[in-house]
mmCIF file of C-alpha atoms in Angstrom:
data_model
loop_
_atom_site.group_PDB
_atom_site.id
_atom_site.type_symbol
_atom_site.label_atom_id
_atom_site.label_comp_id
_atom_site.label_asym_id
_atom_site.label_seq_id
_atom_site.Cartn_x
_atom_site.Cartn_y
_atom_site.Cartn_z
ATOM 1 C CA UNK S 40 27.432 -63.833 -15.478
ATOM 2 C CA UNK S 41 26.403 -61.480 -12.676
ATOM 3 C CA UNK S 42 26.874 -62.112 -8.984
ATOM 4 C CA UNK S 43 25.221 -60.698 -5.880
ATOM 5 C CA UNK S 44 27.490 -61.538 -2.969
ATOM 6 C CA UNK S 45 25.634 -61.604 0.341
ATOM 7 C CA UNK S 46 27.087 -60.629 3.700
ATOM 8 C CA UNK S 47 25.296 -61.954 6.788
ATOM 9 C CA UNK S 48 23.540 -58.674 7.742
ATOM 10 C CA UNK S 49 21.035 -58.488 4.831
ATOM 11 C CA UNK S 50 20.188 -62.185 5.219
ATOM 12 C CA UNK S 51 19.562 -61.611 8.929
ATOM 13 C CA UNK S 52 17.443 -58.479 8.437
ATOM 14 C CA UNK S 53 15.363 -60.066 5.659
ATOM 15 C CA UNK S 54 14.872 -63.284 7.636
ATOM 16 C CA UNK S 55 13.865 -61.441 10.795
ATOM 17 C CA UNK S 56 11.398 -59.353 8.776
ATOM 18 C CA UNK S 57 9.846 -62.505 7.253
ATOM 19 C CA UNK S 58 10.981 -61.456 3.779
ATOM 20 C CA UNK S 59 13.012 -64.449 2.600
ATOM 21 C CA UNK S 60 10.290 -65.329 0.022
ATOM 22 C CA UNK S 61 10.992 -61.933 -1.583
ATOM 23 C CA UNK S 62 14.604 -62.998 -1.974
ATOM 24 C CA UNK S 63 13.408 -66.091 -3.873
ATOM 25 C CA UNK S 64 11.353 -63.892 -6.196
ATOM 26 C CA UNK S 65 14.325 -61.596 -6.730
ATOM 27 C CA UNK S 66 16.490 -64.587 -7.638
ATOM 28 C CA UNK S 67 13.944 -65.642 -10.279
ATOM 29 C CA UNK S 68 14.325 -62.153 -11.782
ATOM 30 C CA UNK S 69 18.109 -62.097 -11.628
ATOM 31 C CA UNK S 70 20.327 -63.144 -14.506
ATOM 32 C CA UNK S 71 23.084 -64.477 -12.310
ATOM 33 C CA UNK S 72 23.828 -66.081 -8.979
ATOM 34 C CA UNK S 73 23.320 -65.188 -5.338
ATOM 35 C CA UNK S 74 26.567 -66.115 -3.553
ATOM 36 C CA UNK S 75 27.130 -67.181 0.041
ATOM 37 C CA UNK S 76 30.672 -67.722 1.331
ATOM 38 C CA UNK S 77 31.438 -70.346 4.010
ATOM 39 C CA UNK S 78 32.244 -67.562 6.502
ATOM 40 C CA UNK S 79 28.814 -66.000 5.972
ATOM 41 C CA UNK S 80 27.126 -69.422 6.147
ATOM 42 C CA UNK S 81 28.809 -69.881 9.512
ATOM 43 C CA UNK S 82 27.042 -66.741 10.810
ATOM 44 C CA UNK S 83 23.625 -67.255 9.246
ATOM 45 C CA UNK S 84 23.246 -71.044 9.371
ATOM 46 C CA UNK S 85 25.852 -73.000 11.348
ATOM 47 C CA UNK S 86 26.026 -70.850 14.503
ATOM 48 C CA UNK S 87 22.298 -69.979 14.828
ATOM 49 C CA UNK S 88 21.372 -73.652 14.305
ATOM 50 C CA UNK S 89 22.882 -74.182 17.764
ATOM 51 C CA UNK S 90 20.936 -71.293 19.356
ATOM 52 C CA UNK S 91 17.312 -72.221 20.120
ATOM 53 C CA UNK S 92 16.210 -68.599 19.718
ATOM 54 C CA UNK S 93 17.415 -68.497 16.093
ATOM 55 C CA UNK S 94 17.228 -72.153 15.093
ATOM 56 C CA UNK S 95 14.096 -71.644 12.977
ATOM 57 C CA UNK S 96 15.664 -68.698 11.131
ATOM 58 C CA UNK S 97 18.790 -70.756 10.430
ATOM 59 C CA UNK S 98 16.678 -73.568 8.962
ATOM 60 C CA UNK S 99 14.868 -71.083 6.720
ATOM 61 C CA UNK S 100 18.153 -69.708 5.385
ATOM 62 C CA UNK S 101 19.592 -73.186 4.942
ATOM 63 C CA UNK S 102 16.508 -74.133 2.921
ATOM 64 C CA UNK S 103 17.399 -71.368 0.438
ATOM 65 C CA UNK S 104 20.868 -72.889 0.117
ATOM 66 C CA UNK S 105 19.373 -76.335 -0.455
ATOM 67 C CA UNK S 106 16.977 -74.935 -3.063
ATOM 68 C CA UNK S 107 19.883 -73.295 -4.886
ATOM 69 C CA UNK S 108 18.646 -69.737 -4.327
ATOM 70 C CA UNK S 109 22.019 -69.139 -2.705
ATOM 71 C CA UNK S 110 25.023 -70.791 -4.313
ATOM 72 C CA UNK S 111 27.987 -71.624 -2.169
ATOM 73 C CA UNK S 112 31.114 -69.758 -3.221
ATOM 74 C CA UNK S 113 32.854 -73.149 -3.339
ATOM 75 C CA UNK S 114 31.046 -73.796 -6.653
ATOM 76 C CA UNK S 115 33.313 -71.136 -8.156
ATOM 77 C CA UNK S 116 36.492 -71.063 -6.055
ATOM 78 C CA UNK S 117 37.865 -73.557 -3.568
ATOM 79 C CA UNK S 118 37.425 -72.617 0.068
ATOM 80 C CA UNK S 119 41.190 -72.590 0.392
ATOM 81 C CA UNK S 120 41.586 -70.043 -2.408
ATOM 82 C CA UNK S 121 38.864 -67.845 -0.934
ATOM 83 C CA UNK S 122 40.415 -68.075 2.521
ATOM 84 C CA UNK S 123 43.811 -67.002 1.199
ATOM 85 C CA UNK S 124 42.257 -63.966 -0.474
ATOM 86 C CA UNK S 125 40.149 -63.260 2.633
ATOM 87 C CA UNK S 126 43.298 -63.184 4.754
ATOM 88 C CA UNK S 127 44.865 -60.694 2.316
ATOM 89 C CA UNK S 128 41.782 -58.478 2.601
ATOM 90 C CA UNK S 129 41.844 -58.680 6.400
ATOM 91 C CA UNK S 130 45.507 -57.700 6.443
ATOM 92 C CA UNK S 131 44.823 -54.652 4.272
ATOM 93 C CA UNK S 132 41.590 -53.546 5.987
ATOM 94 C CA UNK S 133 42.838 -54.126 9.494
ATOM 95 C CA UNK S 134 46.016 -52.180 8.882
ATOM 96 C CA UNK S 135 44.319 -49.116 7.441
ATOM 97 C CA UNK S 136 43.677 -47.313 10.721
ATOM 98 C CA UNK S 137 46.312 -47.028 13.433
ATOM 99 C CA UNK S 138 46.770 -45.112 16.608
ATOM 100 C CA UNK S 139 49.109 -42.134 16.156
ATOM 101 C CA UNK S 140 50.803 -42.651 19.526
ATOM 102 C CA UNK S 141 51.379 -46.392 19.637
ATOM 103 C CA UNK S 142 50.870 -47.256 15.915
ATOM 104 C CA UNK S 143 48.489 -49.988 17.076
ATOM 105 C CA UNK S 144 46.378 -51.361 14.227
ATOM 106 C CA UNK S 145 42.631 -51.386 14.696
ATOM 107 C CA UNK S 146 40.945 -54.607 13.616
ATOM 108 C CA UNK S 147 37.893 -53.275 11.821
ATOM 109 C CA UNK S 148 36.654 -56.267 9.827
ATOM 110 C CA UNK S 149 36.124 -59.989 10.343
ATOM 111 C CA UNK S 150 36.095 -63.004 8.048
ATOM 112 C CA UNK S 151 32.490 -62.735 6.845
ATOM 113 C CA UNK S 152 32.686 -59.240 5.424
ATOM 114 C CA UNK S 153 36.220 -59.807 4.153
ATOM 115 C CA UNK S 154 35.194 -63.035 2.387
ATOM 116 C CA UNK S 155 32.572 -61.103 0.384
ATOM 117 C CA UNK S 156 35.239 -58.642 -0.772
ATOM 118 C CA UNK S 157 37.562 -61.565 -1.491
ATOM 119 C CA UNK S 158 34.978 -63.229 -3.738
ATOM 120 C CA UNK S 159 34.303 -59.934 -5.536
ATOM 121 C CA UNK S 160 38.025 -59.533 -6.250
ATOM 122 C CA UNK S 161 38.594 -63.137 -7.289
ATOM 123 C CA UNK S 162 35.663 -63.385 -9.694
ATOM 124 C CA UNK S 163 36.705 -60.362 -11.797
ATOM 125 C CA UNK S 164 33.131 -60.198 -13.038
ATOM 126 C CA UNK S 165 30.045 -58.017 -12.821
ATOM 127 C CA UNK S 166 29.251 -58.180 -9.127
ATOM 128 C CA UNK S 167 27.711 -56.239 -6.270
ATOM 129 C CA UNK S 168 28.149 -56.932 -2.556
ATOM 130 C CA UNK S 169 24.980 -56.815 -0.468
ATOM 131 C CA UNK S 170 25.932 -55.554 2.971
ATOM 132 C CA UNK S 171 23.851 -53.810 5.629
ATOM 133 C CA UNK S 172 26.457 -52.726 8.133
ATOM 134 C CA UNK S 173 28.248 -49.449 7.624
ATOM 135 C CA UNK S 174 31.906 -50.084 8.453
ATOM 136 C CA UNK S 175 32.806 -52.133 5.367
ATOM 137 C CA UNK S 176 30.979 -49.708 3.085
ATOM 138 C CA UNK S 177 32.615 -46.691 4.669
ATOM 139 C CA UNK S 178 36.041 -48.277 4.413
ATOM 140 C CA UNK S 179 35.579 -48.661 0.678
ATOM 141 C CA UNK S 180 33.428 -45.682 -0.298
ATOM 142 C CA UNK S 181 34.466 -43.057 2.199
ATOM 143 C CA UNK S 182 37.454 -44.128 4.313
ATOM 144 C CA UNK S 183 38.026 -40.533 5.460
ATOM 145 C CA UNK S 184 34.528 -40.454 6.967
ATOM 146 C CA UNK S 185 35.314 -43.642 8.888
ATOM 147 C CA UNK S 186 38.612 -42.113 9.983
ATOM 148 C CA UNK S 187 36.835 -38.979 11.243
ATOM 149 C CA UNK S 188 34.058 -40.970 12.924
ATOM 150 C CA UNK S 189 36.516 -43.120 14.844
ATOM 151 C CA UNK S 190 38.674 -40.187 15.872
ATOM 152 C CA UNK S 191 35.593 -38.411 17.174
ATOM 153 C CA UNK S 192 34.288 -41.436 19.050
ATOM 154 C CA UNK S 193 37.643 -42.455 20.481
ATOM 155 C CA UNK S 194 38.846 -38.933 21.306
ATOM 156 C CA UNK S 195 42.231 -39.776 19.870
ATOM 157 C CA UNK S 196 44.222 -39.179 16.708
ATOM 158 C CA UNK S 197 44.407 -42.006 14.200
ATOM 159 C CA UNK S 198 46.429 -42.476 11.030
ATOM 160 C CA UNK S 199 44.663 -43.547 7.848
ATOM 161 C CA UNK S 200 46.832 -45.603 5.489
ATOM 162 C CA UNK S 201 44.786 -45.058 2.324
ATOM 163 C CA UNK S 202 47.257 -46.895 0.106
ATOM 164 C CA UNK S 203 46.297 -50.163 1.824
ATOM 165 C CA UNK S 204 42.647 -49.890 0.870
ATOM 166 C CA UNK S 205 42.998 -48.244 -2.540
ATOM 167 C CA UNK S 206 41.950 -51.505 -4.193
ATOM 168 C CA UNK S 207 38.625 -51.452 -2.326
ATOM 169 C CA UNK S 208 37.540 -48.290 -4.141
ATOM 170 C CA UNK S 209 36.048 -50.088 -7.138
ATOM 171 C CA UNK S 210 33.797 -52.331 -5.078
ATOM 172 C CA UNK S 211 30.056 -51.833 -5.444
ATOM 173 C CA UNK S 212 27.689 -52.173 -2.497
ATOM 174 C CA UNK S 213 23.949 -52.217 -1.979
ATOM 175 C CA UNK S 214 21.916 -52.959 1.155
ATOM 176 C CA UNK S 215 18.759 -54.926 1.915
ATOM 177 C CA UNK S 216 16.658 -51.724 1.510
ATOM 178 C CA UNK S 217 17.809 -51.378 -2.126
ATOM 179 C CA UNK S 218 16.933 -55.052 -2.723
ATOM 180 C CA UNK S 219 13.447 -54.392 -1.372
ATOM 181 C CA UNK S 220 13.152 -51.232 -3.466
ATOM 182 C CA UNK S 221 13.859 -53.305 -6.590
ATOM 183 C CA UNK S 222 11.413 -56.013 -5.475
ATOM 184 C CA UNK S 223 8.752 -53.351 -4.913
ATOM 185 C CA UNK S 224 9.323 -51.764 -8.316
ATOM 186 C CA UNK S 225 9.225 -55.136 -10.053
ATOM 187 C CA UNK S 226 5.955 -56.071 -8.278
ATOM 188 C CA UNK S 227 7.552 -59.001 -6.499
ATOM 189 C CA UNK S 228 5.898 -58.347 -3.137
ATOM 190 C CA UNK S 229 2.574 -60.204 -2.916
ATOM 191 C CA UNK S 230 0.792 -57.348 -1.145
ATOM 192 C CA UNK S 231 -1.206 -54.258 -2.126
ATOM 193 C CA UNK S 232 1.315 -51.964 -3.810
ATOM 194 C CA UNK S 233 1.282 -48.493 -2.315
ATOM 195 C CA UNK S 234 3.718 -46.118 -0.633
ATOM 196 C CA UNK S 235 2.836 -47.434 2.811
ATOM 197 C CA UNK S 236 4.042 -50.877 1.766
ATOM 198 C CA UNK S 237 7.383 -49.461 0.623
ATOM 199 C CA UNK S 238 7.639 -47.465 3.855
ATOM 200 C CA UNK S 239 6.910 -50.610 5.889
ATOM 201 C CA UNK S 240 9.460 -52.694 3.971
ATOM 202 C CA UNK S 241 12.262 -50.155 4.349
ATOM 203 C CA UNK S 242 11.623 -49.396 8.013
ATOM 204 C CA UNK S 243 11.203 -53.117 8.640
ATOM 205 C CA UNK S 244 14.794 -53.881 7.665
ATOM 206 C CA UNK S 245 16.078 -50.667 9.256
ATOM 207 C CA UNK S 246 14.759 -51.863 12.624
ATOM 208 C CA UNK S 247 16.413 -55.223 12.023
ATOM 209 C CA UNK S 248 19.867 -53.710 11.665
ATOM 210 C CA UNK S 249 20.242 -52.269 8.130
ATOM 211 C CA UNK S 250 22.286 -49.069 8.313
ATOM 212 C CA UNK S 251 19.903 -46.677 6.567
ATOM 213 C CA UNK S 252 18.704 -43.310 7.805
ATOM 214 C CA UNK S 253 15.098 -42.114 7.900
ATOM 215 C CA UNK S 254 16.137 -39.372 5.461
ATOM 216 C CA UNK S 255 17.397 -41.968 2.980
ATOM 217 C CA UNK S 256 14.132 -43.898 3.325
ATOM 218 C CA UNK S 257 12.085 -40.781 2.594
ATOM 219 C CA UNK S 258 14.252 -40.068 -0.446
ATOM 220 C CA UNK S 259 13.794 -43.619 -1.713
ATOM 221 C CA UNK S 260 10.025 -43.288 -1.350
ATOM 222 C CA UNK S 261 10.087 -40.053 -3.345
ATOM 223 C CA UNK S 262 11.720 -41.871 -6.258
ATOM 224 C CA UNK S 263 8.625 -44.004 -6.878
ATOM 225 C CA UNK R 642 46.096 -57.316 29.991
ATOM 226 C CA UNK R 643 46.550 -53.871 28.450
ATOM 227 C CA UNK R 644 46.031 -50.623 30.333
ATOM 228 C CA UNK R 645 46.147 -52.176 33.810
ATOM 229 C CA UNK R 646 46.009 -48.737 35.470
ATOM 230 C CA UNK R 647 42.813 -47.850 33.611
ATOM 231 C CA UNK R 648 41.162 -51.154 34.543
ATOM 232 C CA UNK R 649 42.318 -50.830 38.152
ATOM 233 C CA UNK R 650 40.909 -47.301 38.363
ATOM 234 C CA UNK R 651 37.548 -48.460 37.005
ATOM 235 C CA UNK R 652 37.309 -51.400 39.408
ATOM 236 C CA UNK R 653 38.227 -49.193 42.408
ATOM 237 C CA UNK R 654 35.590 -46.688 41.347
ATOM 238 C CA UNK R 655 33.058 -49.516 40.948
ATOM 239 C CA UNK R 656 33.746 -50.723 44.483
ATOM 240 C CA UNK R 657 33.372 -47.171 45.784
ATOM 241 C CA UNK R 658 30.076 -46.625 43.951
ATOM 242 C CA UNK R 659 28.729 -49.950 45.250
ATOM 243 C CA UNK R 660 29.467 -48.842 48.811
ATOM 244 C CA UNK R 661 27.778 -45.495 48.131
ATOM 245 C CA UNK R 662 24.762 -47.241 46.592
ATOM 246 C CA UNK R 663 25.209 -45.192 43.397
ATOM 247 C CA UNK R 664 24.419 -48.063 41.037
ATOM 248 C CA UNK R 665 23.431 -46.147 37.916
ATOM 249 C CA UNK R 666 26.837 -44.432 37.826
ATOM 250 C CA UNK R 667 28.422 -47.894 37.624
ATOM 251 C CA UNK R 668 26.758 -48.615 34.280
ATOM 252 C CA UNK R 669 28.067 -45.292 32.919
ATOM 253 C CA UNK R 670 31.523 -46.019 34.313
ATOM 254 C CA UNK R 671 31.658 -49.225 32.265
ATOM 255 C CA UNK R 672 31.846 -47.169 29.065
ATOM 256 C CA UNK R 673 35.224 -45.820 30.121
ATOM 257 C CA UNK R 674 36.842 -49.056 28.978
ATOM 258 C CA UNK R 675 35.208 -48.896 25.544
ATOM 259 C CA UNK R 676 37.540 -46.324 23.959
ATOM 260 C CA UNK R 677 40.592 -48.383 24.770
ATOM 261 C CA UNK R 678 38.783 -51.652 24.024
ATOM 262 C CA UNK R 679 37.993 -50.422 20.493
ATOM 263 C CA UNK R 680 41.645 -49.843 19.736
ATOM 264 C CA UNK R 681 43.349 -52.585 21.727
ATOM 265 C CA UNK R 682 40.490 -55.107 21.422
ATOM 266 C CA UNK R 683 42.004 -56.521 24.583
ATOM 267 C CA UNK R 684 39.708 -59.277 25.935
ATOM 268 C CA UNK R 685 40.394 -58.218 29.552
ATOM 269 C CA UNK R 686 39.196 -54.685 28.826
ATOM 270 C CA UNK R 687 36.054 -56.085 27.236
ATOM 271 C CA UNK R 688 35.413 -58.532 30.105
ATOM 272 C CA UNK R 689 35.719 -55.675 32.613
ATOM 273 C CA UNK R 690 33.316 -53.500 30.598
ATOM 274 C CA UNK R 691 30.698 -56.285 30.545
ATOM 275 C CA UNK R 692 31.201 -57.180 34.220
ATOM 276 C CA UNK R 693 31.026 -53.622 35.512
ATOM 277 C CA UNK R 694 27.928 -52.840 33.428
ATOM 278 C CA UNK R 695 26.268 -56.060 34.636
ATOM 279 C CA UNK R 696 27.067 -55.322 38.289
ATOM 280 C CA UNK R 697 25.496 -51.873 37.941
ATOM 281 C CA UNK R 698 22.370 -53.307 36.287
ATOM 282 C CA UNK R 699 22.030 -56.124 38.837
ATOM 283 C CA UNK R 700 22.333 -53.742 41.783
ATOM 284 C CA UNK R 701 19.819 -51.322 40.235
ATOM 285 C CA UNK R 702 17.153 -54.045 40.500
ATOM 286 C CA UNK R 703 16.458 -53.764 44.205
ATOM 287 C CA UNK R 704 13.903 -56.576 44.238
ATOM 288 C CA UNK R 705 16.687 -59.104 43.559
ATOM 289 C CA UNK R 706 17.884 -58.527 47.125
ATOM 290 C CA UNK R 707 14.808 -60.305 48.458
ATOM 291 C CA UNK R 708 15.293 -63.363 46.283
ATOM 292 C CA UNK R 709 16.757 -66.708 47.286
ATOM 293 C CA UNK R 710 20.492 -66.861 46.700
ATOM 294 C CA UNK R 711 21.076 -63.098 46.684
ATOM 295 C CA UNK R 712 23.318 -63.013 49.780
ATOM 296 C CA UNK R 713 25.470 -65.832 48.437
ATOM 297 C CA UNK R 714 25.836 -64.179 45.041
ATOM 298 C CA UNK R 715 26.403 -60.725 46.449
ATOM 299 C CA UNK R 716 29.106 -61.734 48.931
ATOM 300 C CA UNK R 717 30.934 -63.887 46.361
ATOM 301 C CA UNK R 718 30.866 -61.087 43.765
ATOM 302 C CA UNK R 719 32.057 -58.348 46.146
ATOM 303 C CA UNK R 720 34.769 -60.562 47.673
ATOM 304 C CA UNK R 721 36.137 -61.402 44.213
ATOM 305 C CA UNK R 722 35.914 -57.796 43.057
ATOM 306 C CA UNK R 723 38.069 -56.796 46.007
ATOM 307 C CA UNK R 724 40.525 -59.637 45.321
ATOM 308 C CA UNK R 725 40.783 -58.567 41.652
ATOM 309 C CA UNK R 726 41.688 -55.034 42.756
ATOM 310 C CA UNK R 727 44.299 -56.310 45.225
ATOM 311 C CA UNK R 728 45.847 -58.580 42.563
ATOM 312 C CA UNK R 729 46.058 -55.743 40.043
ATOM 313 C CA UNK R 730 47.662 -53.519 42.673
ATOM 314 C CA UNK R 731 50.396 -56.159 42.920
ATOM 315 C CA UNK R 732 50.445 -56.426 39.114
ATOM 316 C CA UNK R 733 49.442 -60.067 39.470
ATOM 317 C CA UNK R 734 47.511 -60.309 36.202
ATOM 318 C CA UNK R 735 46.921 -64.070 36.272
ATOM 319 C CA UNK R 736 45.224 -63.967 39.664
ATOM 320 C CA UNK R 737 43.269 -60.883 38.652
ATOM 321 C CA UNK R 738 41.889 -62.823 35.675
ATOM 322 C CA UNK R 739 40.949 -65.730 37.945
ATOM 323 C CA UNK R 740 39.015 -63.454 40.306
ATOM 324 C CA UNK R 741 37.321 -61.649 37.405
ATOM 325 C CA UNK R 742 36.173 -65.063 36.177
ATOM 326 C CA UNK R 743 34.900 -65.889 39.658
ATOM 327 C CA UNK R 744 32.725 -62.749 39.716
ATOM 328 C CA UNK R 745 30.991 -64.019 36.603
ATOM 329 C CA UNK R 746 30.857 -67.547 37.988
ATOM 330 C CA UNK R 747 29.230 -66.305 41.183
ATOM 331 C CA UNK R 748 25.900 -66.920 39.468
ATOM 332 C CA UNK R 749 26.689 -70.635 39.348
ATOM 333 C CA UNK R 750 26.374 -70.702 43.137
ATOM 334 C CA UNK R 751 22.668 -69.880 42.945
ATOM 335 C CA UNK R 752 19.653 -71.680 41.483
ATOM 336 C CA UNK R 753 16.197 -70.654 40.419
ATOM 337 C CA UNK R 754 14.822 -67.410 39.109
ATOM 338 C CA UNK R 755 17.664 -65.182 40.296
ATOM 339 C CA UNK R 756 20.180 -67.259 38.349
ATOM 340 C CA UNK R 757 18.107 -66.858 35.166
ATOM 341 C CA UNK R 758 17.652 -63.101 35.686
ATOM 342 C CA UNK R 759 21.343 -62.486 36.279
ATOM 343 C CA UNK R 760 22.380 -64.676 33.337
ATOM 344 C CA UNK R 761 20.072 -62.539 31.203
ATOM 345 C CA UNK R 762 21.673 -59.331 32.493
ATOM 346 C CA UNK R 763 25.136 -60.632 31.570
ATOM 347 C CA UNK R 764 23.904 -61.608 28.093
ATOM 348 C CA UNK R 765 22.311 -58.201 27.536
ATOM 349 C CA UNK R 766 25.405 -56.459 28.886
ATOM 350 C CA UNK R 767 27.501 -58.261 26.244
ATOM 351 C CA UNK R 768 25.141 -57.077 23.508
ATOM 352 C CA UNK R 769 25.202 -53.538 24.904
ATOM 353 C CA UNK R 770 29.006 -53.443 24.870
ATOM 354 C CA UNK R 771 29.143 -54.997 21.393
ATOM 355 C CA UNK R 772 26.852 -52.210 20.214
ATOM 356 C CA UNK R 773 29.148 -49.625 21.818
ATOM 357 C CA UNK R 774 32.104 -51.033 19.879
ATOM 358 C CA UNK R 775 30.046 -50.981 16.662
ATOM 359 C CA UNK R 776 29.112 -47.386 17.443
ATOM 360 C CA UNK R 777 32.823 -46.625 17.711
ATOM 361 C CA UNK R 778 33.430 -47.870 14.171
ATOM 362 C CA UNK R 779 34.175 -51.604 14.277
ATOM 363 C CA UNK R 780 32.169 -53.835 11.953
ATOM 364 C CA UNK R 781 29.184 -55.702 13.371
ATOM 365 C CA UNK R 782 30.848 -59.070 12.845
ATOM 366 C CA UNK R 783 34.060 -57.954 14.510
ATOM 367 C CA UNK R 784 32.187 -56.727 17.577
ATOM 368 C CA UNK R 785 29.984 -59.825 17.767
ATOM 369 C CA UNK R 786 33.109 -61.949 17.619
ATOM 370 C CA UNK R 787 34.896 -59.958 20.327
ATOM 371 C CA UNK R 788 31.943 -60.244 22.706
ATOM 372 C CA UNK R 789 31.073 -63.822 21.808
ATOM 373 C CA UNK R 790 27.488 -62.944 20.919
ATOM 374 C CA UNK R 791 25.319 -63.755 17.938
ATOM 375 C CA UNK R 792 25.059 -61.357 15.002
ATOM 376 C CA UNK R 793 21.306 -61.999 15.180
ATOM 377 C CA UNK R 794 21.151 -60.466 18.665
ATOM 378 C CA UNK R 795 23.327 -57.541 17.630
ATOM 379 C CA UNK R 796 21.280 -56.801 14.481
ATOM 380 C CA UNK R 797 18.107 -56.146 16.482
ATOM 381 C CA UNK R 798 19.976 -53.980 18.973
ATOM 382 C CA UNK R 799 21.504 -51.894 16.169
ATOM 383 C CA UNK R 800 18.067 -51.627 14.549
ATOM 384 C CA UNK R 801 16.464 -50.264 17.719
ATOM 385 C CA UNK R 802 19.154 -47.597 18.080
ATOM 386 C CA UNK R 803 19.358 -44.345 16.134
ATOM 387 C CA UNK R 804 22.831 -45.118 14.805
ATOM 388 C CA UNK R 805 21.508 -45.518 11.248
ATOM 389 C CA UNK R 806 20.250 -41.944 11.335
ATOM 390 C CA UNK R 807 23.715 -40.541 11.832
ATOM 391 C CA UNK R 808 25.057 -38.701 8.782
ATOM 392 C CA UNK R 809 28.375 -40.457 9.231
ATOM 393 C CA UNK R 810 26.826 -43.721 7.997
ATOM 394 C CA UNK R 811 25.909 -42.233 4.606
ATOM 395 C CA UNK R 812 28.742 -42.863 2.191
ATOM 396 C CA UNK R 813 26.877 -42.551 -1.119
ATOM 397 C CA UNK R 814 23.807 -40.647 -2.375
ATOM 398 C CA UNK R 815 20.602 -42.698 -2.371
ATOM 399 C CA UNK R 816 20.055 -42.327 -6.138
ATOM 400 C CA UNK R 817 23.548 -43.585 -6.955
ATOM 401 C CA UNK R 818 23.150 -46.705 -4.832
ATOM 402 C CA UNK R 819 19.739 -47.433 -6.321
ATOM 403 C CA UNK R 820 21.280 -47.125 -9.771
ATOM 404 C CA UNK R 821 23.825 -49.794 -8.828
ATOM 405 C CA UNK R 822 20.953 -52.047 -7.727
ATOM 406 C CA UNK R 823 18.935 -51.387 -10.878
ATOM 407 C CA UNK R 824 21.889 -52.027 -13.156
ATOM 408 C CA UNK R 825 22.739 -55.387 -11.620
ATOM 409 C CA UNK R 826 19.062 -56.439 -11.923
ATOM 410 C CA UNK R 827 18.761 -55.372 -15.589
#
């Protein structure tokens, strides 16, 4: 069984771009499950349901849960088990960068992102995490870049404890733009298929928060 | 409250800039708490950053001064700003927090359009500061949580910025990431 584990960012960017139906089509073409953890549900359904501005979006996402497009992680592991693993992840991730002077730990991640990593580690299966924001990806794929970025922004020296995040190295991540790239290639977008459509899809999610550069978008377009 | 001296310095400077009528500088000054707020994630630091930025933005909008309730709001905010400074000078953190809260609550003393406009400035100031923390390397969820804002608001703000175009956000070649996507969809 394969699993795509969704963080809140891609769900938000796809919803705000009116592309949730594409997610349904992708699920039909996927030999596995789309996973949503309770922490992510909190951010994309429970909280926005109480904010008038985002109530409609929350209902749309919740409908995908009700239709079974997203499966709750509790179908596979108890919430308690996931929370225990999430807390372990938070301890590791949030201890990785410290101030040199005062040794103060910098809390980089929160429960939502950490719960996706926790599920990926618990399931010991073929899985990919779908995450749009950069910090979690950098922490796993290029922790030294994150270290450098933060030192530059904060004008201070930081220590990177790489041993704490060594286990994150094997995690695999994609973003909402890669999901849309696949949907485009598989003809799952019910619109005239041309390069302008791909351009519009990729920039659409970029402007809704997906961390992707214009250069990356141009490169993706050249691969078609 | 961490870094009391830093916060005190910023509030004194804010008061000075208000008296000089140099309102735009106040919004820039608010960023001085962001470096320390990223590391310490001290709520007081974050509250001060949002408050100072909001004060600068409110004062920049000169037409507010002709609106009903302005005098009441303005005198309450400046009185409590001064009391916050005096409390911090005596290292009376509890009182300082109370007066900081009263600056924000000054909007509750006014009704009508001005109340709505100022509420909106405070909300946007929170999103602005959350974005600054994200820019400094914290995850989007962590920053949204620290500022008490919605990830939905933050996502649009991040999207409108040029942060995604920074090379520091690229941690894997495009082709490699697409391969991961293609393999999982095989």
